[in-house]
XYZ file of C-alpha atoms in Angstrom:
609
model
C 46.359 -147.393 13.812
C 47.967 -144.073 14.596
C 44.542 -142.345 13.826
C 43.847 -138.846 14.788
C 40.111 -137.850 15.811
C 39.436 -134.169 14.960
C 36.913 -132.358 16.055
C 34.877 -132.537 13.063
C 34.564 -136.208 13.774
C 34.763 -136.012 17.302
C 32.092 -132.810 17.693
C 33.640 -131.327 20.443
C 35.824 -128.038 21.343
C 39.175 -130.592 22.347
C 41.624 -132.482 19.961
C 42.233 -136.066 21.050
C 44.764 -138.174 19.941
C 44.236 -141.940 19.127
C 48.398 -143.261 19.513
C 49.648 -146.753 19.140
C 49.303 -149.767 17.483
C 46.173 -152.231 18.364
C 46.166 -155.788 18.613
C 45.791 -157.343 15.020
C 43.164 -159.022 15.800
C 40.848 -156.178 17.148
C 41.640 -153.926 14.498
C 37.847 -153.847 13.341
C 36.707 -152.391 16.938
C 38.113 -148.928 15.856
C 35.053 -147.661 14.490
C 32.684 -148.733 17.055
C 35.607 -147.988 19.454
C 35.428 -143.941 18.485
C 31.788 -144.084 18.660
C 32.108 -144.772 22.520
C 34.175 -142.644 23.152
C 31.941 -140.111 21.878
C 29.353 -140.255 24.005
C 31.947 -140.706 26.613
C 33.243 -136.983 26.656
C 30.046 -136.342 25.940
C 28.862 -137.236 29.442
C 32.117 -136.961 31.194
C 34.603 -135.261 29.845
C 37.480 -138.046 29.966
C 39.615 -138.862 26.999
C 41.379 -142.077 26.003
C 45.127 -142.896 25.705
C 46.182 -146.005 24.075
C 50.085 -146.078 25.256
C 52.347 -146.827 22.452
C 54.503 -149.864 22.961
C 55.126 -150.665 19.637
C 52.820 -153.542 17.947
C 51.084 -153.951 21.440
C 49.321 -151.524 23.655
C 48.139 -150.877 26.969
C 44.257 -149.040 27.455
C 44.001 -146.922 29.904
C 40.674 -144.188 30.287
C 41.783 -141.432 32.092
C 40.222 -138.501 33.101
C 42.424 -134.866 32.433
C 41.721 -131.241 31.407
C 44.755 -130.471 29.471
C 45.123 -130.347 25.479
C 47.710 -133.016 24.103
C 49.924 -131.922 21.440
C 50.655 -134.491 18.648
C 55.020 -135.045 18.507
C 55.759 -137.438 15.856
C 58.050 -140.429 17.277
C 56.739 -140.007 21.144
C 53.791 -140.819 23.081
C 51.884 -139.129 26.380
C 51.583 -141.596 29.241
C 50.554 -139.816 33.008
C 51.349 -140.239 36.451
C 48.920 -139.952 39.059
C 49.903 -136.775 41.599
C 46.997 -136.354 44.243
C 44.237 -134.781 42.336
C 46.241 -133.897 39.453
C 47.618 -135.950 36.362
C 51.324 -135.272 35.125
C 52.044 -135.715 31.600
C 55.387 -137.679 30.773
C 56.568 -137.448 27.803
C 57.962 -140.798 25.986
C 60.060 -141.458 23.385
C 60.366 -144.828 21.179
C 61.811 -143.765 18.175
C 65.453 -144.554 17.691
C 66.416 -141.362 15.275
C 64.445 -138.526 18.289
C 66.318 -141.023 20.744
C 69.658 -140.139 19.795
C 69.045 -136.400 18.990
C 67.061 -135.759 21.892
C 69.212 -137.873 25.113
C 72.315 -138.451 23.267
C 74.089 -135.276 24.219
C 72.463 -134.320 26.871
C 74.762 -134.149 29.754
C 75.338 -137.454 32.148
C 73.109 -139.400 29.747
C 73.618 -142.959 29.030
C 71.822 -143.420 26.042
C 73.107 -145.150 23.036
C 71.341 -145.929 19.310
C 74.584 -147.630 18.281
C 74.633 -151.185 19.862
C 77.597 -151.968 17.826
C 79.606 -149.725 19.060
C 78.961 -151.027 22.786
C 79.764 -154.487 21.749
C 83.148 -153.449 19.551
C 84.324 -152.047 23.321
C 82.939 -154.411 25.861
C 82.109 -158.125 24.059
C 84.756 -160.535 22.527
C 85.280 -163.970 22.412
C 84.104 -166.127 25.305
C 82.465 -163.517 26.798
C 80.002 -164.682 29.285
C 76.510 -163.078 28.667
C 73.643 -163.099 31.639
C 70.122 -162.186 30.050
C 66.765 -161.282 31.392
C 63.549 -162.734 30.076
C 61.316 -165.461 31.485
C 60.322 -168.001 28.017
C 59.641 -164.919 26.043
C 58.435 -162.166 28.383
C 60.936 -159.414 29.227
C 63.438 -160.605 26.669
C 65.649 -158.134 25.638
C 64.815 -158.975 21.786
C 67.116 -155.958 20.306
C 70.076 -156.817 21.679
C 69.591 -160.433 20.820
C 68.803 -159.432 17.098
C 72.508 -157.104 17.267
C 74.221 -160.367 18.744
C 73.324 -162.711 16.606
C 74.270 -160.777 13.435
C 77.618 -159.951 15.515
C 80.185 -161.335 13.892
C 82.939 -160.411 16.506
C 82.221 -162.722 19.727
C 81.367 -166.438 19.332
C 81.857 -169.094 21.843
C 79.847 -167.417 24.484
C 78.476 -168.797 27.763
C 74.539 -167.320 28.154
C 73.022 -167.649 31.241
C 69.211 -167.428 30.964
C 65.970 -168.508 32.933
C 64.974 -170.138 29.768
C 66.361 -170.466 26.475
C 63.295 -169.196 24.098
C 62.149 -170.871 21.192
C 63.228 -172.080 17.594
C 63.797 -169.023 15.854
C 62.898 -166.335 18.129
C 64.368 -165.141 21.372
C 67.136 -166.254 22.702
C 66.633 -169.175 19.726
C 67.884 -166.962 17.609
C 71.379 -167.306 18.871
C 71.398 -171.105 18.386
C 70.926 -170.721 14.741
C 74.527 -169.236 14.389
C 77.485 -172.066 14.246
C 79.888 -171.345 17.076
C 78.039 -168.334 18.472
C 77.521 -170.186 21.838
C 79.288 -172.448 23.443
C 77.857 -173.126 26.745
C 74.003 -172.378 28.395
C 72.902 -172.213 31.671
C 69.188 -172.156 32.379
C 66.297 -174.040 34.394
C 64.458 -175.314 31.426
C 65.086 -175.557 28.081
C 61.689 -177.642 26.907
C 60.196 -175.423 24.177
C 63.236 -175.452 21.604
C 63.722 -178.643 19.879
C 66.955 -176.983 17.763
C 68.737 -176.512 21.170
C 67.815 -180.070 21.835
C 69.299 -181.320 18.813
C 72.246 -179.558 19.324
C 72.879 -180.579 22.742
C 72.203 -184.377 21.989
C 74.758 -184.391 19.142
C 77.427 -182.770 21.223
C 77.411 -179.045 19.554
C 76.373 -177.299 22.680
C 77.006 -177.425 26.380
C 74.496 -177.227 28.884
C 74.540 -176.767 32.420
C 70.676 -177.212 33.553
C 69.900 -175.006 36.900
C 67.519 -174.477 39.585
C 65.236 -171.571 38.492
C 65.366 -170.029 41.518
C 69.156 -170.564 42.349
C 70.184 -169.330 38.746
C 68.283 -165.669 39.989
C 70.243 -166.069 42.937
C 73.787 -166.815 41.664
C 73.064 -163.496 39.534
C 71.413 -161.491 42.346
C 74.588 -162.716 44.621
C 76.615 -161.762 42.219
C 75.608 -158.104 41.977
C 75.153 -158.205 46.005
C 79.022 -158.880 46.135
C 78.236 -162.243 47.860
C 80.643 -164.825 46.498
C 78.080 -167.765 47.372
C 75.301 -168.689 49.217
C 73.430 -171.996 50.662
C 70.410 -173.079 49.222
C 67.908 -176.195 49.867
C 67.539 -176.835 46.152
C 68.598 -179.980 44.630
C 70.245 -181.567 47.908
C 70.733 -184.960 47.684
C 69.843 -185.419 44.085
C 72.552 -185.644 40.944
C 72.021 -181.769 41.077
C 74.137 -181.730 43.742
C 75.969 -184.974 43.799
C 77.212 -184.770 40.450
C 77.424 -186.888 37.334
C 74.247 -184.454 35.198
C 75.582 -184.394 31.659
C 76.460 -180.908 30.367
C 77.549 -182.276 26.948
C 77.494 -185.437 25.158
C 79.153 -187.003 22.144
C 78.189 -189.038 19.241
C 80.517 -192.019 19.016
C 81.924 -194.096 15.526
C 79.081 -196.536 16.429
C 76.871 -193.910 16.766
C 75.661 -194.517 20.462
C 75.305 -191.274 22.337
C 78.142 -191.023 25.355
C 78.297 -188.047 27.823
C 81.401 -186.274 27.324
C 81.663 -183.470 30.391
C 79.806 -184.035 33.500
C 79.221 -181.795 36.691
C 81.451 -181.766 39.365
C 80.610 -182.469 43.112
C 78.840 -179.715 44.347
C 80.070 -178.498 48.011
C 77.058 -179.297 50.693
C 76.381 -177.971 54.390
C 73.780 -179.494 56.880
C 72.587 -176.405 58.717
C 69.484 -177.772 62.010
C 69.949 -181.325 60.100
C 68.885 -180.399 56.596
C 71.633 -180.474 53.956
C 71.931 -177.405 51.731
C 74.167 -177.004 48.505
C 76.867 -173.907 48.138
C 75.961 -172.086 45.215
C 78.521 -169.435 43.777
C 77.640 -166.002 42.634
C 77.105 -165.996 38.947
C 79.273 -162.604 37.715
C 79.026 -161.934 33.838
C 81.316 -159.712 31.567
C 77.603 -158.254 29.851
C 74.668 -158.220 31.123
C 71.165 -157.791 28.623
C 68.169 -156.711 30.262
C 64.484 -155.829 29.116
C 62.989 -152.528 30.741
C 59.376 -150.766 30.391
C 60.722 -147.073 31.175
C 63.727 -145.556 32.030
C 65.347 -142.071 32.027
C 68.938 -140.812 30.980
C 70.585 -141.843 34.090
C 69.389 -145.338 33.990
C 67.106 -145.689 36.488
C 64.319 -148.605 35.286
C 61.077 -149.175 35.501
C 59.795 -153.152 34.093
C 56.161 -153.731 33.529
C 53.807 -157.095 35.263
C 55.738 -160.287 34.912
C 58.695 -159.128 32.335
C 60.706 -157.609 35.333
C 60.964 -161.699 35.991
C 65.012 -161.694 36.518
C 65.622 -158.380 34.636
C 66.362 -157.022 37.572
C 68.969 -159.841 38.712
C 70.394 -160.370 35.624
C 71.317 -156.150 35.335
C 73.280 -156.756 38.567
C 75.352 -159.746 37.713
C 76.893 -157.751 34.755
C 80.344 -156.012 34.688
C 78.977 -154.105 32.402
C 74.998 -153.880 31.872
C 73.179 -152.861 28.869
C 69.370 -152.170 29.096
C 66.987 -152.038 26.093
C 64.001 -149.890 26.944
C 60.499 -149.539 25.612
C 60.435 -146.043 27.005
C 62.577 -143.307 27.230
C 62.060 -140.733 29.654
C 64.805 -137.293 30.750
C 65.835 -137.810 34.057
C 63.476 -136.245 36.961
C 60.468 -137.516 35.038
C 60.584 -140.938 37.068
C 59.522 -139.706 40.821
C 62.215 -141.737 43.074
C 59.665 -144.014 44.456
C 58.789 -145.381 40.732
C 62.003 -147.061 40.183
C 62.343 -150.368 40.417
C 66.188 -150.833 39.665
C 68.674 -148.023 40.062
C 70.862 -146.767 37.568
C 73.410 -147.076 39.492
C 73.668 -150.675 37.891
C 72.910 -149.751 34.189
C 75.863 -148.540 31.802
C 73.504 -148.319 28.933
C 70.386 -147.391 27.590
C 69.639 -148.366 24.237
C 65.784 -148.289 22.396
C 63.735 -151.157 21.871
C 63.455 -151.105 18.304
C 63.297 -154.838 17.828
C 59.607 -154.993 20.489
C 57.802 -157.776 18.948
C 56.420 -159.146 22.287
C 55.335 -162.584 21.097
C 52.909 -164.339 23.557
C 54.476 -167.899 23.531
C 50.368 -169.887 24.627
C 47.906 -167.323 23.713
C 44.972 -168.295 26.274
C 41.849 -166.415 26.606
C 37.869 -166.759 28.007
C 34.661 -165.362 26.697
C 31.344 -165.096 28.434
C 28.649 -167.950 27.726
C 31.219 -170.214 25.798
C 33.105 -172.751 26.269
C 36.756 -171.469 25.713
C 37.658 -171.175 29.432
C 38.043 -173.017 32.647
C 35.193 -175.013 31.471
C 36.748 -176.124 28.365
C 39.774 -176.891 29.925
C 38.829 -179.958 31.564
C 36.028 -180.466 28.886
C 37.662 -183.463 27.366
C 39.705 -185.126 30.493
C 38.491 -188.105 31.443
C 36.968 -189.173 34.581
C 40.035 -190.696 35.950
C 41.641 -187.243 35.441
C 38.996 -185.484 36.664
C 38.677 -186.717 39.746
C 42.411 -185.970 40.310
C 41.541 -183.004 39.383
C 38.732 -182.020 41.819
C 40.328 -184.254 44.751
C 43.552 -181.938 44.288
C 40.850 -178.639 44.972
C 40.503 -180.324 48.265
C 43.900 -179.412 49.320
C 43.077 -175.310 48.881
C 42.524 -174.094 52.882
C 41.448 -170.715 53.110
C 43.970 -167.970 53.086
C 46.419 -170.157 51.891
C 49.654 -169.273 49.435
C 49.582 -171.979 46.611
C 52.061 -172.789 43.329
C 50.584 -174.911 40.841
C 52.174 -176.518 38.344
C 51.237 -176.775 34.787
C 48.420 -179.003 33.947
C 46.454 -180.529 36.396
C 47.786 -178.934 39.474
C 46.591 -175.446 37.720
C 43.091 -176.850 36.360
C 42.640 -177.869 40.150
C 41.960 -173.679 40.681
C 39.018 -174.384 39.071
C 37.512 -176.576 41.627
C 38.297 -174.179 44.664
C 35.891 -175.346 47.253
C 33.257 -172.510 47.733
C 33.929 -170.109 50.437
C 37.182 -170.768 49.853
C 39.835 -168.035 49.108
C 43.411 -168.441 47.927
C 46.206 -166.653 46.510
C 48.491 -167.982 43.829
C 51.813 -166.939 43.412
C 54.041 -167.865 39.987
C 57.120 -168.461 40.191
C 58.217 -165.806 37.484
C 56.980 -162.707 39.642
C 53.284 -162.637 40.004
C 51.274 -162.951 43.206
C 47.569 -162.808 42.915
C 47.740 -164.664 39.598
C 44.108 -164.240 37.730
C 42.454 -166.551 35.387
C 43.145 -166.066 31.559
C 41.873 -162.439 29.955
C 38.054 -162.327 29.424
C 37.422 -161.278 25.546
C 33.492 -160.094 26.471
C 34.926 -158.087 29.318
C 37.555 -156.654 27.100
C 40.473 -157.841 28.690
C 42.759 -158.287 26.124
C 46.326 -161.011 26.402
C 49.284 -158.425 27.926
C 52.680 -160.124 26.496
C 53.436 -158.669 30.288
C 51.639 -160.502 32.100
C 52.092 -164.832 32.092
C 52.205 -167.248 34.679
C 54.858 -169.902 34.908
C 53.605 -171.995 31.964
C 54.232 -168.589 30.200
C 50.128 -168.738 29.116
C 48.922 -165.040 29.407
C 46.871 -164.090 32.832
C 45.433 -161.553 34.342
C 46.422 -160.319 37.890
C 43.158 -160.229 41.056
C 42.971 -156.860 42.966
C 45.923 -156.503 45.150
C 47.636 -158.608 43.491
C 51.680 -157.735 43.542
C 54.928 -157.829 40.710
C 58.209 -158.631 41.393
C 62.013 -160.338 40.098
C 62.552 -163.864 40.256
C 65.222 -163.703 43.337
C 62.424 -162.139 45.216
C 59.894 -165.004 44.085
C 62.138 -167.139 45.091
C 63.076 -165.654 48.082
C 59.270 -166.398 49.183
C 59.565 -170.118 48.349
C 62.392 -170.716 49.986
C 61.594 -168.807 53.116
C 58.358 -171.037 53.717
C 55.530 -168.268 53.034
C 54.278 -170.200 50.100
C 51.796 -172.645 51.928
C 51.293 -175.215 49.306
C 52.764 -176.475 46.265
C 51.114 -178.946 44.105
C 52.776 -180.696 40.793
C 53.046 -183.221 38.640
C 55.741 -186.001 38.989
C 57.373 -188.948 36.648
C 57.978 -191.269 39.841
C 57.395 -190.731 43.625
C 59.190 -193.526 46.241
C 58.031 -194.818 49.662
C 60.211 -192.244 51.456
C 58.790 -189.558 49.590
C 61.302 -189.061 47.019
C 60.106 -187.206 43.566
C 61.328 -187.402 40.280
C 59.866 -185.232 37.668
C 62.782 -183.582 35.569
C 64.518 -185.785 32.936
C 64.585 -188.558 31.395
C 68.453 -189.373 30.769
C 69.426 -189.358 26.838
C 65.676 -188.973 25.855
C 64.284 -185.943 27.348
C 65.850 -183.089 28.462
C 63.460 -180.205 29.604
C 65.081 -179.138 33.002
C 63.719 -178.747 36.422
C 62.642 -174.992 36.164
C 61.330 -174.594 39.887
C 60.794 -177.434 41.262
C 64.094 -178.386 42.953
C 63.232 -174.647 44.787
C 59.538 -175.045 45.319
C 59.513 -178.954 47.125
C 62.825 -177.903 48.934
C 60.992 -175.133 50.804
C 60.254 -175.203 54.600
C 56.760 -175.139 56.302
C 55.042 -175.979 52.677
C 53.256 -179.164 51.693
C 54.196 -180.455 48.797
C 51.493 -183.163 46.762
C 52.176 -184.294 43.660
C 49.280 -185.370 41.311
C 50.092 -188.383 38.524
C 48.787 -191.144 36.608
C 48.905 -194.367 39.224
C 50.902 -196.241 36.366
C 52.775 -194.861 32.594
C 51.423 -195.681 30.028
C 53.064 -199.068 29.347
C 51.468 -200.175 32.958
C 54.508 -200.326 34.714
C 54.120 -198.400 38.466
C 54.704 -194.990 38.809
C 54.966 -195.331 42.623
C 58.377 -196.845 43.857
C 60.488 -198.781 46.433
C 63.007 -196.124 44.936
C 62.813 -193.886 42.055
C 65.148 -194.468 38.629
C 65.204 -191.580 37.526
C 67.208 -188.612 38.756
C 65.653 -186.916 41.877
C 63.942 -183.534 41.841
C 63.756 -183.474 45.716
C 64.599 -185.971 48.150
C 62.485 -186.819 51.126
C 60.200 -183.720 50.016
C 56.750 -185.458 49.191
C 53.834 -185.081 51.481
C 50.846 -186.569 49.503
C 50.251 -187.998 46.538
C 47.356 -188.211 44.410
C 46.498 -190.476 41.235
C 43.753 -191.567 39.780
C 43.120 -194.376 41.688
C 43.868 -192.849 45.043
C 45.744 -190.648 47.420
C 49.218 -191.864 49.771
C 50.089 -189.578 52.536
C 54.292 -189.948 52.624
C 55.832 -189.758 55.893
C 59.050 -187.960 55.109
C 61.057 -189.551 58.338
C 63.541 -192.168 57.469
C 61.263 -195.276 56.885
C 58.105 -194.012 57.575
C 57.085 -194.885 54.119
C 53.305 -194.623 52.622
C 50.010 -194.882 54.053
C 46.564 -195.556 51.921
C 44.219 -192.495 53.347
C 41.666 -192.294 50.268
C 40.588 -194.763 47.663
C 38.801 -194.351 44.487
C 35.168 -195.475 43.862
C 34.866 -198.751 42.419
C 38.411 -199.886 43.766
C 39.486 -201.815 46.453
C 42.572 -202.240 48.105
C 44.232 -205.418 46.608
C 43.880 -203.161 43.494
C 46.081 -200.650 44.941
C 48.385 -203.280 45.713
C 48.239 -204.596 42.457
C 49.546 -201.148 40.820
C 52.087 -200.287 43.298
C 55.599 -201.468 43.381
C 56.377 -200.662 47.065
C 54.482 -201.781 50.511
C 52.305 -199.433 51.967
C 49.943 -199.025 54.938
C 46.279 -198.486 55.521
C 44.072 -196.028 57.350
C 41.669 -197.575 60.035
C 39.371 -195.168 58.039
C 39.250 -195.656 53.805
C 37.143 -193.062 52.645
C 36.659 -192.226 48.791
C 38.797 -189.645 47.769
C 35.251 -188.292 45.770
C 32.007 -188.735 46.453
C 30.443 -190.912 44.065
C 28.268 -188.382 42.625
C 31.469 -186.529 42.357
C 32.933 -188.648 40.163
C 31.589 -186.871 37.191
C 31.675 -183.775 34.998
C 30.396 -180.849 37.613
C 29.520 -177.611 37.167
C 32.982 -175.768 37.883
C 32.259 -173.793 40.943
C 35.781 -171.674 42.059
């Protein structure tokens, strides 16, 4: 950490300077790091930079010419101009912040977060935040709210809302600091749970992708917009419980409710007015930015950085970076200062990865392992889902099986997968033996850390969602809790037992032009059928399901009024009356029942995509 190779130790004419914290856990490569690079400059003269971002860093091997001085409190990262690298000078620390870009002319830097919040927050303030889980989180200015004893009873609208005592959990842990939440899934903090089951917090669960919206709309000057998501299902209809109350008896009652929401049909498909999403503050999360606010985010934590930093009346963005203005070339920026007020250091930059996952060469801790102990019945769910991946196509997986099914891509086969929170060209999880290290900047939707393919692309969760709901994603595949004869999924909520949210699945199975197939156990675990005359539990889409696959077989829905289900693949070892036996609706069946494996299928494989 923070080591300086001389050239005593280095044995060359040229200082180089070793900046920045390593991961903890590969601390010991030091040694046999400097070594390397040794015989590196030895042979070709390049020199190595380990940005500073405080307790996590980025490698990058570089070649350059120039000597680097050593300023305490700053580090050296370059742009690439032609032939010709540009050293930009950095700043993270919060005391050569404020004497450095404090008085310079037109600057909006600030060290004193209090004194922002003493002019522009008070009580009942509404508060939209950046941050997907906890990438991109402005983690500062959370840490300055929650000890701010000033504004309570706040309304925070968030993606997500973090976990037990970190992130935007942090706020929870304060009595009275927040009244009311709005966010698309809430899963990962059992304190928020708690509180919203025994009536001390208000919750208003959202579409992923219209919650970016509202805030994008918001800073767009559009009062509202129409959007697929949730038609036709208590999203839009009304009746969702947004808080509840414990009465004398003790039986848990729901005590506010949504309202109606206002619908359109637009060429026959019904769409639900959603209203722009203003906020008196706005926190946001940003990589780099310079004096005049221009920003810069970093892989998946711009997520809805971006959206969120137009929604507010009054935007403050904590930076990792700090740069003087006409350091950024115009074409670098991804957000305009134009919508930034303030800049304020990230001296809170923790970075937690929420589900560390990594692979290694010759072992058994990636895809491999991942599906090492599933079950047959799982498996073959697993590898009949594969089947689905065309060439070229645009996929979202879901979580669990839908995302072990990239493992199984049929060979020749090439696909693209695109996460919800702002990645397309999602990779498979870091390789240790090929030194990829986990990037707290890069997750996919299930916020497990990833790497990104060649060509693969960033971008804010409006724009992700953008591509959903304009039909470029090809296929979507997820899990469900119920699926009807119409085609009708449920997969969200379990009334006054579960409450996770629907993240972005009302967006992803409303989309046009994509096929949606949902992968499930046939029947829960109490044997009771999974596959309906009508679901019971509140809709995530309705009409939306093409296929479904279980373990025991795979339903084709036809989504017109009444077409209901038809039996196109069966199971080895099963026959039809089984089917029947398991199912609580009538179905069809194909002229043609072929096995939805082959028999010698039906096993563990080698993984082979």
């Amino acid at each position: 950490n923070n080591n300086t190779f001389t050239k005593a130790n280095l044995k060359t004419n040229k200082y180089y300077r070793f900046t920045g914290n390593m991961f903890h856990q590969h601390r010991q490569l030091s040694t046999a790091f400097a070594a390397t690079l040794r015989r590196n400059i030895a042979d070709t003269e390049r020199r190595l930079l380990l940005q500073s971002s405080s307790s996590f860093s980025t490698l990058a091997i570089i070649g350059l010419t120039e000597r680097q001085t050593q300023t305490p409190c700053s580090s050296t990262f370059y742009r690439q101009s032609q032939s010709t690298l540009i050293p930009v000078r950095s700043y993270t620390d919060a005391n050569t912040i404020k004497n450095k870009f404090t008085s310079s002319q037109n600057s909006k830097v600030v060290t004193n977060v209090k004194s922002i919040f003493e002019k522009h927050l008070f009580n009942g303030a509404s508060i939209n935040i950046g941050g997907f889980g906890l990438g991109g989180i402005p983690e500062t200015l959370i840490h300055e709210l929650q000890g701010y004893d000033a504004a309570k009873d706040l309304t925070i609208a968030s993606l997500t809302a973090g976990v037990d005592g970190f992130g935007l959990g942090k706020l929870f842990e304060v009595d009275g600091k927040v009244k009311r939440v709005l966010a698309s899934y809430v899963g990962e903090n059992k304190n928020f749970e708690n509180m919203f089951f025994n009536g001390k917090l208000e919750v208003e669960l959202t579409p992923q992708g219209t919650l970016a919206g509202r805030m994008h709309a918001a800073g767009a000057g559009m009062p509202a917009f129409y959007s697929p998501a949730g038609a036709g299902t208590i999203y839009s209809e009304g009746g969702l419980p947004i808080k509840y109350k414990r009465t004398d008896d003790g039986t848990l009652e729901v005590d506010i409710e949504s309202p109606k929401r206002e619908t359109r049909v637009f060429d026959g498909k019904e769409f639900v007015m959603e209203e722009a999403l203003h906020a008196d503050i706005s926190f946001v999360k940003a990589y780099k930015a310079d004096t005049r606010g221009n920003l810069v985010f970093r892989g998946t934590s711009r997520n809805a950085n971006p959206d969120a930093a137009m929604s507010g009346r009054i935007c403050i963005a904590e930076v990792e970076h700090i740069v003087e203005a006409g350091e950024l070339k115009p074409d670098e920026v991804h957000l305009p200062g134009i919508y930034v007020d303030y800049i304020i250091p990230a001296t809170h930059n923790e970075k937690k990865i929420e589900r560390l996952k990594t692979s290694h060469d010759g072992d058994e801790d990636g895809a491999e392992k991942s599906v090492a102990n599933i079950g047959s019945a799982r498996l073959r769910m697993i590898k009949r889902a594969a089947k689905e991946f065309k060439n070229g196509m645009y996929v979202n997986l879901g979580i669990g099986i839908p995302t072990m099914a990239s493992n199984y891509i049929p060979s020749g086969v090439h696909i693209e997968l695109q996460a919800e929170n702002g990645l397309l060209g999602l990779g498979p999880y870091p390789n240790i033996s090929k030194r990829e290290h986990p990037d707290a900047d890069f997750i996919n939707a299930g916020k497990e850390t990833v790497t990104a393919i060649k060509g693969a692309s960033t971008f804010s969760s409006s724009d992700s969602f953008n591509m959903i709901r304009g039909g470029h994603v090809d296929l979507t595949i997820l899990g469900g809790l119920q699926v009807s004869k119409n085609g009708d999924l449920a997969n969200w909520i379990i009334p006054g037992k579960l409450v996770k949210g629907m993240g972005g699945a009302m967006d992803l199975v409303s989309a046009p032009r994509a096929k949606v197939v949902v992968t499930m156990d046939h029947v829960a675990k109490n044997g009771s059928p999974k596959i309906l005359e009508e679901c019971s539990l509140p809709l995530t889409g309705k009409g939306v399901v093409d296929r479904i696959i279980t373990d025991m077989c795979v339903f084709d829905c036809d989504r017109s009024k009444g077409g209901g289900l038809t039996l196109v693949e069966i199971a080895p070892g099963l026959t039809v009356e089984d089917i029947k036996n398991a199912t609580d609706c009538e179905f069809k069946v194909a002229d043609d029942l072929p096995l939805m494996v082959d028999e010698e299928e039906d096993g563990d494989e080698k993984i082979v995509g």
